[in-house]
Structure formats: C-alpha cells, structure tokens
JSON list of C-alpha atoms in Angstrom, two decimals:
[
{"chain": "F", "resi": 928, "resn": "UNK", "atom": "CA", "xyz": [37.00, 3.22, 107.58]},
{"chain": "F", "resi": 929, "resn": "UNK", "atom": "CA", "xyz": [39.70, 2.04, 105.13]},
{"chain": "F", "resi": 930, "resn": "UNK", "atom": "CA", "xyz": [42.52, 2.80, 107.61]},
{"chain": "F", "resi": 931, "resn": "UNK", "atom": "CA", "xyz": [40.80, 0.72, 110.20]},
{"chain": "F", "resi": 932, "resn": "UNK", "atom": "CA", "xyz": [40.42, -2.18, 107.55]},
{"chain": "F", "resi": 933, "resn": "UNK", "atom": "CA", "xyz": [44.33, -1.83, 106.78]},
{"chain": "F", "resi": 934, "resn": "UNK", "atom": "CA", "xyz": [45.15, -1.90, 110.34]},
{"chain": "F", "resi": 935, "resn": "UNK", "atom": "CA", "xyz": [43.46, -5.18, 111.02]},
{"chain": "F", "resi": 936, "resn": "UNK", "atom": "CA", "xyz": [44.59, -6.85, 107.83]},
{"chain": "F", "resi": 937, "resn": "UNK", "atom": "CA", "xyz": [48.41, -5.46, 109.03]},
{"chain": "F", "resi": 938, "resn": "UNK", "atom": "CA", "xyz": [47.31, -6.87, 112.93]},
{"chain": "F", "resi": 939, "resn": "UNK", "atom": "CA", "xyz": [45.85, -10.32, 111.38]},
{"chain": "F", "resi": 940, "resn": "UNK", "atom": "CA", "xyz": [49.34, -11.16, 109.21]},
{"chain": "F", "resi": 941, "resn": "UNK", "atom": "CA", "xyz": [51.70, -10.48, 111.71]},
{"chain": "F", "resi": 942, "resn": "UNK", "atom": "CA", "xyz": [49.07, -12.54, 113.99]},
{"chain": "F", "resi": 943, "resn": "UNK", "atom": "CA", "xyz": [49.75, -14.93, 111.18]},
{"chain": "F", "resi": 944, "resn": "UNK", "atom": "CA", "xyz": [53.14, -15.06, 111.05]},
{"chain": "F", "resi": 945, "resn": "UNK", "atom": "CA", "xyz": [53.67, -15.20, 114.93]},
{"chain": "F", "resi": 946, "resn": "UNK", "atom": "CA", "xyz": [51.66, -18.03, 114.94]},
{"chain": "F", "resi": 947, "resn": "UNK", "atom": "CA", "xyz": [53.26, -19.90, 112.32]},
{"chain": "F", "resi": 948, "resn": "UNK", "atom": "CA", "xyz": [56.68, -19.61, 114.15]},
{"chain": "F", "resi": 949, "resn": "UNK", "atom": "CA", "xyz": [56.19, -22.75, 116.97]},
{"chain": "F", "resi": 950, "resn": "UNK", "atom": "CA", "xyz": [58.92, -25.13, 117.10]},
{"chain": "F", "resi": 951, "resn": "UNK", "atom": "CA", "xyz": [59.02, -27.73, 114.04]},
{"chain": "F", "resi": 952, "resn": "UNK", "atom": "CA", "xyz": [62.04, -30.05, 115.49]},
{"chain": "F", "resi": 953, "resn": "UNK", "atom": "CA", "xyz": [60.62, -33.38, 115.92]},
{"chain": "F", "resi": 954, "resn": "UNK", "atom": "CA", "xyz": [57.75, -33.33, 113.52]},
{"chain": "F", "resi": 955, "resn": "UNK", "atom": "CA", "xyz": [57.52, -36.37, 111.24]},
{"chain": "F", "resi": 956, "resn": "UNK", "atom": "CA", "xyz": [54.22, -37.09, 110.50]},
{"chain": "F", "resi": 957, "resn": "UNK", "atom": "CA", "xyz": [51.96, -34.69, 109.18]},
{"chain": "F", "resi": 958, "resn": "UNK", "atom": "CA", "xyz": [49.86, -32.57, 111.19]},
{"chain": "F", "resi": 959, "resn": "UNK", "atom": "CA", "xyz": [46.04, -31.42, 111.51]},
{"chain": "F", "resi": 960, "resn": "UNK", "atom": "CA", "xyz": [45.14, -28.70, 109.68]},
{"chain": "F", "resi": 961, "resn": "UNK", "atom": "CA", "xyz": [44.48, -25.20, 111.47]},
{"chain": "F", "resi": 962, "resn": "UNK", "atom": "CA", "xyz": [41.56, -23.49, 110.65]},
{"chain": "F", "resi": 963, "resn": "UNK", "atom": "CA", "xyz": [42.65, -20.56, 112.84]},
{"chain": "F", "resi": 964, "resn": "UNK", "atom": "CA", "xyz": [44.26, -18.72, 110.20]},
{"chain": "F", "resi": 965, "resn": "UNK", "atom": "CA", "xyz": [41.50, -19.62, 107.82]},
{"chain": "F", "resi": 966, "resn": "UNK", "atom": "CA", "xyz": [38.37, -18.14, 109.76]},
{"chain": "F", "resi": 967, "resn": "UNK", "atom": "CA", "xyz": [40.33, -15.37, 111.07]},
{"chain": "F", "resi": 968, "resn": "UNK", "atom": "CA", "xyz": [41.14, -14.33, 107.42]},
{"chain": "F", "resi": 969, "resn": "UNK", "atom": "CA", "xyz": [37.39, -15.50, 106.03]},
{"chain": "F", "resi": 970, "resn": "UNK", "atom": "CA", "xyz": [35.92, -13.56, 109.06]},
{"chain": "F", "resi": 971, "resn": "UNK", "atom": "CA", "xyz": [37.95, -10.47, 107.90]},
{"chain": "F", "resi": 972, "resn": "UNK", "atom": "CA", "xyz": [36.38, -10.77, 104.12]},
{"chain": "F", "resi": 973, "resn": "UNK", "atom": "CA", "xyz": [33.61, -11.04, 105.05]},
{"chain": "F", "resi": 974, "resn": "UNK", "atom": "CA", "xyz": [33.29, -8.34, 107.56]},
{"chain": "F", "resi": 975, "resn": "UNK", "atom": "CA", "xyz": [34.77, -5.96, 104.72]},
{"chain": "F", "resi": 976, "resn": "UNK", "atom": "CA", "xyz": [31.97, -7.29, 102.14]},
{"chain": "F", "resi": 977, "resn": "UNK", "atom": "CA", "xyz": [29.51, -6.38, 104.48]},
{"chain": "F", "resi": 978, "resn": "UNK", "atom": "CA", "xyz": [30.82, -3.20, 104.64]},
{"chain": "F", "resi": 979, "resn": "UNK", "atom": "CA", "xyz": [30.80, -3.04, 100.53]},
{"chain": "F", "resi": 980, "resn": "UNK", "atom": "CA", "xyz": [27.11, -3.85, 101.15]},
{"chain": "F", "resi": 981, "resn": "UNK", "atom": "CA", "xyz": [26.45, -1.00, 103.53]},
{"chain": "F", "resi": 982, "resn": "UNK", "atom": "CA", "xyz": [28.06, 1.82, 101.64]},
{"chain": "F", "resi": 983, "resn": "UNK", "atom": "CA", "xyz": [26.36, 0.55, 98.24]},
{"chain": "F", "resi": 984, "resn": "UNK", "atom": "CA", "xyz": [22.96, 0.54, 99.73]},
{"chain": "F", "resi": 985, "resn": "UNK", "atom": "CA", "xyz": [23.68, 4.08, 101.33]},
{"chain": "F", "resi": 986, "resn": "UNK", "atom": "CA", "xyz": [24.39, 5.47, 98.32]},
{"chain": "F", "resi": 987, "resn": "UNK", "atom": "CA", "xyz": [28.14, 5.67, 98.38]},
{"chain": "F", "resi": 988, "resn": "UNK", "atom": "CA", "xyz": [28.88, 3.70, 94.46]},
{"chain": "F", "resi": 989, "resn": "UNK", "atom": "CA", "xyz": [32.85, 4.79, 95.00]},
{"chain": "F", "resi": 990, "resn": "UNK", "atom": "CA", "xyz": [33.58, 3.45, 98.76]},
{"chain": "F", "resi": 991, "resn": "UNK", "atom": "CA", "xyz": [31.41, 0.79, 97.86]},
{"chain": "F", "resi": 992, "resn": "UNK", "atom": "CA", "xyz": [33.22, -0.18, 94.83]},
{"chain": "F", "resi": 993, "resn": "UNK", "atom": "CA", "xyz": [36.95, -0.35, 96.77]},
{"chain": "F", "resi": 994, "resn": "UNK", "atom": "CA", "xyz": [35.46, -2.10, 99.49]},
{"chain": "F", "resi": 995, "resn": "UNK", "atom": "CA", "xyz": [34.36, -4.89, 97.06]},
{"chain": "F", "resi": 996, "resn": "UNK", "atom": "CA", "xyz": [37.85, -4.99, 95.34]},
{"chain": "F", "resi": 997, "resn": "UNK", "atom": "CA", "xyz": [39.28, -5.36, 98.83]},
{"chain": "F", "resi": 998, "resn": "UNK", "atom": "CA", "xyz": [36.92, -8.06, 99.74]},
{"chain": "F", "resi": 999, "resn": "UNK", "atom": "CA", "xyz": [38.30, -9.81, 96.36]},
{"chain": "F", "resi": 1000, "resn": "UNK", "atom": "CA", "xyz": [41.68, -9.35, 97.81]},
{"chain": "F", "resi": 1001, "resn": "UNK", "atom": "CA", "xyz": [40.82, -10.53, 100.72]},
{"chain": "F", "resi": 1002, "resn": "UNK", "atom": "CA", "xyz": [38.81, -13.36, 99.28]},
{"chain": "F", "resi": 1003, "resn": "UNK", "atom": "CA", "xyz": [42.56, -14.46, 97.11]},
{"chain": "F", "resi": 1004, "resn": "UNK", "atom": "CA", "xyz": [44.31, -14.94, 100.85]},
{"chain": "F", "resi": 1005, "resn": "UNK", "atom": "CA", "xyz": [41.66, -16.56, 102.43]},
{"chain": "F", "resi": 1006, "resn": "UNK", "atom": "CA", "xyz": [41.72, -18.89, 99.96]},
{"chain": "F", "resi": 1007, "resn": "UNK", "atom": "CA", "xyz": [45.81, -19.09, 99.80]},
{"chain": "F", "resi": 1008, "resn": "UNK", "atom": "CA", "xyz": [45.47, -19.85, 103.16]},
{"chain": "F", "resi": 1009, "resn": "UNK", "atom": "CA", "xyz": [43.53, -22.54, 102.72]},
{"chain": "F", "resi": 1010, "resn": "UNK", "atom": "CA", "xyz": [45.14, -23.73, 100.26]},
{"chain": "F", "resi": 1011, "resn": "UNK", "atom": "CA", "xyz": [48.68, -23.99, 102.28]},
{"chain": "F", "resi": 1012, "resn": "UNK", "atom": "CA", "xyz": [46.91, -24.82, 105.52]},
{"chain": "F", "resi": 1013, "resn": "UNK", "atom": "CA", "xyz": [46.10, -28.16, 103.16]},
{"chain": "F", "resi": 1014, "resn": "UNK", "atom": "CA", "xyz": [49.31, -28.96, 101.24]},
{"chain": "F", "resi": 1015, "resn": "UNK", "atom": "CA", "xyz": [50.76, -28.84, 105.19]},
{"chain": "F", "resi": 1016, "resn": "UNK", "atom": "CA", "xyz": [48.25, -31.39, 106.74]},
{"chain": "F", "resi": 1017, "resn": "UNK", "atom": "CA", "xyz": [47.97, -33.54, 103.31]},
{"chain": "F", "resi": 1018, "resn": "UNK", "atom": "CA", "xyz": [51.82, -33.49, 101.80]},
{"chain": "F", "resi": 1019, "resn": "UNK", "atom": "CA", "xyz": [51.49, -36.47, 99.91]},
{"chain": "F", "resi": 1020, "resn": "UNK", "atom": "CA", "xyz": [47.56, -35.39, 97.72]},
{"chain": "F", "resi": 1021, "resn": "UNK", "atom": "CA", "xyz": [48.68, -33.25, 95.49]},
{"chain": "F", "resi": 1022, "resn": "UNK", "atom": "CA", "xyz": [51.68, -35.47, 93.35]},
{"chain": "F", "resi": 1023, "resn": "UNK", "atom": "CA", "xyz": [50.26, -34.52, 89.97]},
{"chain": "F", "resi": 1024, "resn": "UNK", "atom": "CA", "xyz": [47.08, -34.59, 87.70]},
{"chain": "F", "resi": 1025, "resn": "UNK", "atom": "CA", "xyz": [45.22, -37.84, 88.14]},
{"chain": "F", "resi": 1026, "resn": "UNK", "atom": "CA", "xyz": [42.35, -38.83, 85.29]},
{"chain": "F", "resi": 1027, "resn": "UNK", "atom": "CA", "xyz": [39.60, -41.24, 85.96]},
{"chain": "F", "resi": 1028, "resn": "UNK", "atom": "CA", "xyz": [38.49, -43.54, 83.63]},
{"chain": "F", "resi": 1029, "resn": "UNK", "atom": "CA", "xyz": [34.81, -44.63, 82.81]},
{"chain": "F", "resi": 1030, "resn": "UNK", "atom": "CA", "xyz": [34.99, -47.49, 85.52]},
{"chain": "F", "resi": 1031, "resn": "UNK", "atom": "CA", "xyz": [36.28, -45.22, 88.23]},
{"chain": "F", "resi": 1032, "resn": "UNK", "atom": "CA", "xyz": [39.68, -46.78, 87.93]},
{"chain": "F", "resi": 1033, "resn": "UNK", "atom": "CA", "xyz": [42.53, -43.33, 88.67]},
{"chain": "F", "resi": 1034, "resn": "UNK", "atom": "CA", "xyz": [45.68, -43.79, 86.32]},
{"chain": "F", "resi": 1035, "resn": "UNK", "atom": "CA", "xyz": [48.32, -41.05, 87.15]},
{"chain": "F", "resi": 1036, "resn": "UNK", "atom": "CA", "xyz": [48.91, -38.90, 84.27]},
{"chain": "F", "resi": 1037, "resn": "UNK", "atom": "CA", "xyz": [52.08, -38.85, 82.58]},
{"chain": "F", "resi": 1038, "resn": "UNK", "atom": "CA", "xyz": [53.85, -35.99, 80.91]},
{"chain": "F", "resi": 1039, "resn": "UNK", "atom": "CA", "xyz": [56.90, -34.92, 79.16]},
{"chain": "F", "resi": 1040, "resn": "UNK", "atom": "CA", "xyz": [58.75, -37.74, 76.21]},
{"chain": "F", "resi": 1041, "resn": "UNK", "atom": "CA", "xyz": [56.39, -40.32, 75.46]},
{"chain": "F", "resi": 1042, "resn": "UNK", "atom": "CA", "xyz": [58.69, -42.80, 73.47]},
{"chain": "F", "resi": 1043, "resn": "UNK", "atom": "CA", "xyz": [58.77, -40.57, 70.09]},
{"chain": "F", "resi": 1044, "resn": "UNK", "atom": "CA", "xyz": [62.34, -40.33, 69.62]},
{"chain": "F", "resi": 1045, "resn": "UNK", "atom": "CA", "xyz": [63.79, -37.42, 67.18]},
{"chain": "F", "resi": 1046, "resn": "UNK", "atom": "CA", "xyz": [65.44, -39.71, 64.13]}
]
C-alpha cells in the first residue's frame, strides 16, 4: 500500500511540475489562482488519512501510525501549495507585518534603526 502511495505522490509532482511549465512571456498582470494543484494535493492527503483511519480501526497501530505521519507530510505541501498558488495570484499582499489599531486604522510596521543613534 505504501508503494502505491509513493507512486502517486512521485505521478502528482511531476504532474505538478509539467503543469507549471506554460509559457510566462507576456504576463504582466497577475493571474487567477489555480486550485488544480491544490485539490489534487488535498485530495491525495486526504485519501492517505483515510487510509491511516482504516488500518487503525483494523487493528494495524504500526501502518496506521506511518500513514498518519505521511498524511502530515502531505498535509505541509498541500498547504505550501497553497501558500505559493497565493503569493502568485496576490504579489503585492504580503509586503510586511501590518498592525491594526483600536479604530481599525492599519499602520505598516516598521523595523530595523529607529532613530537611536550609537554616541
């Protein structure tokens, strides 16, 4: 069964990659996130948790045990995924920390010198 996961998780990144290889010249604007990637690889966590499921409720603590620390695996690239499918479609969101004040009013935080100067 683990052989059969690793062969679809190998078959889903190069499906990845291939996909990720169309033609960029010309692109200016930003485009629309795909959610291809993302469900393929959330579909693929989640059919190896429900395996983790099946072999802990047949009595199998060890198989079930690796399937659930693949499903965490599986869980950290689904959600790198995401996470790059979004910094592509929204390049300008993430500039830096921003804190709220009590009225709702954002003020970008700023780090690094703040005027101290070393006399």
């Amino acid at each position: 069964m683990l052989l059969i996961e690793i062969l679809v998780a190998y078959l889903l990144g190069l499906a990845s990659v291939i996909r990720g290889r169309g033609s960029a010249d010309g692109q200016t604007a930003a485009s629309a996130m795909d959610w291809a990637p993302i469900f393929w690889f959330g579909g693929f966590t989640l059919g190896v948790l429900v395996i983790a499921v099946l072999f802990l409720c047949s009595a199998h603590p060890f198989a079930g045990a690796v399937q659930l620390i693949l499903a965490a695996i599986a869980l950290l690239f689904t959600i790198t995924v995401w996470h790059d499918q979004y910094e592509r479609a929204h390049p300008g969101a993430a500039t830096g920390p921003v804190m709220r004040s009590w009225h709702g009013e954002a003020s970008q935080l700023v780090t690094g010198d703040h005027g101290t100067s070393s006399v």
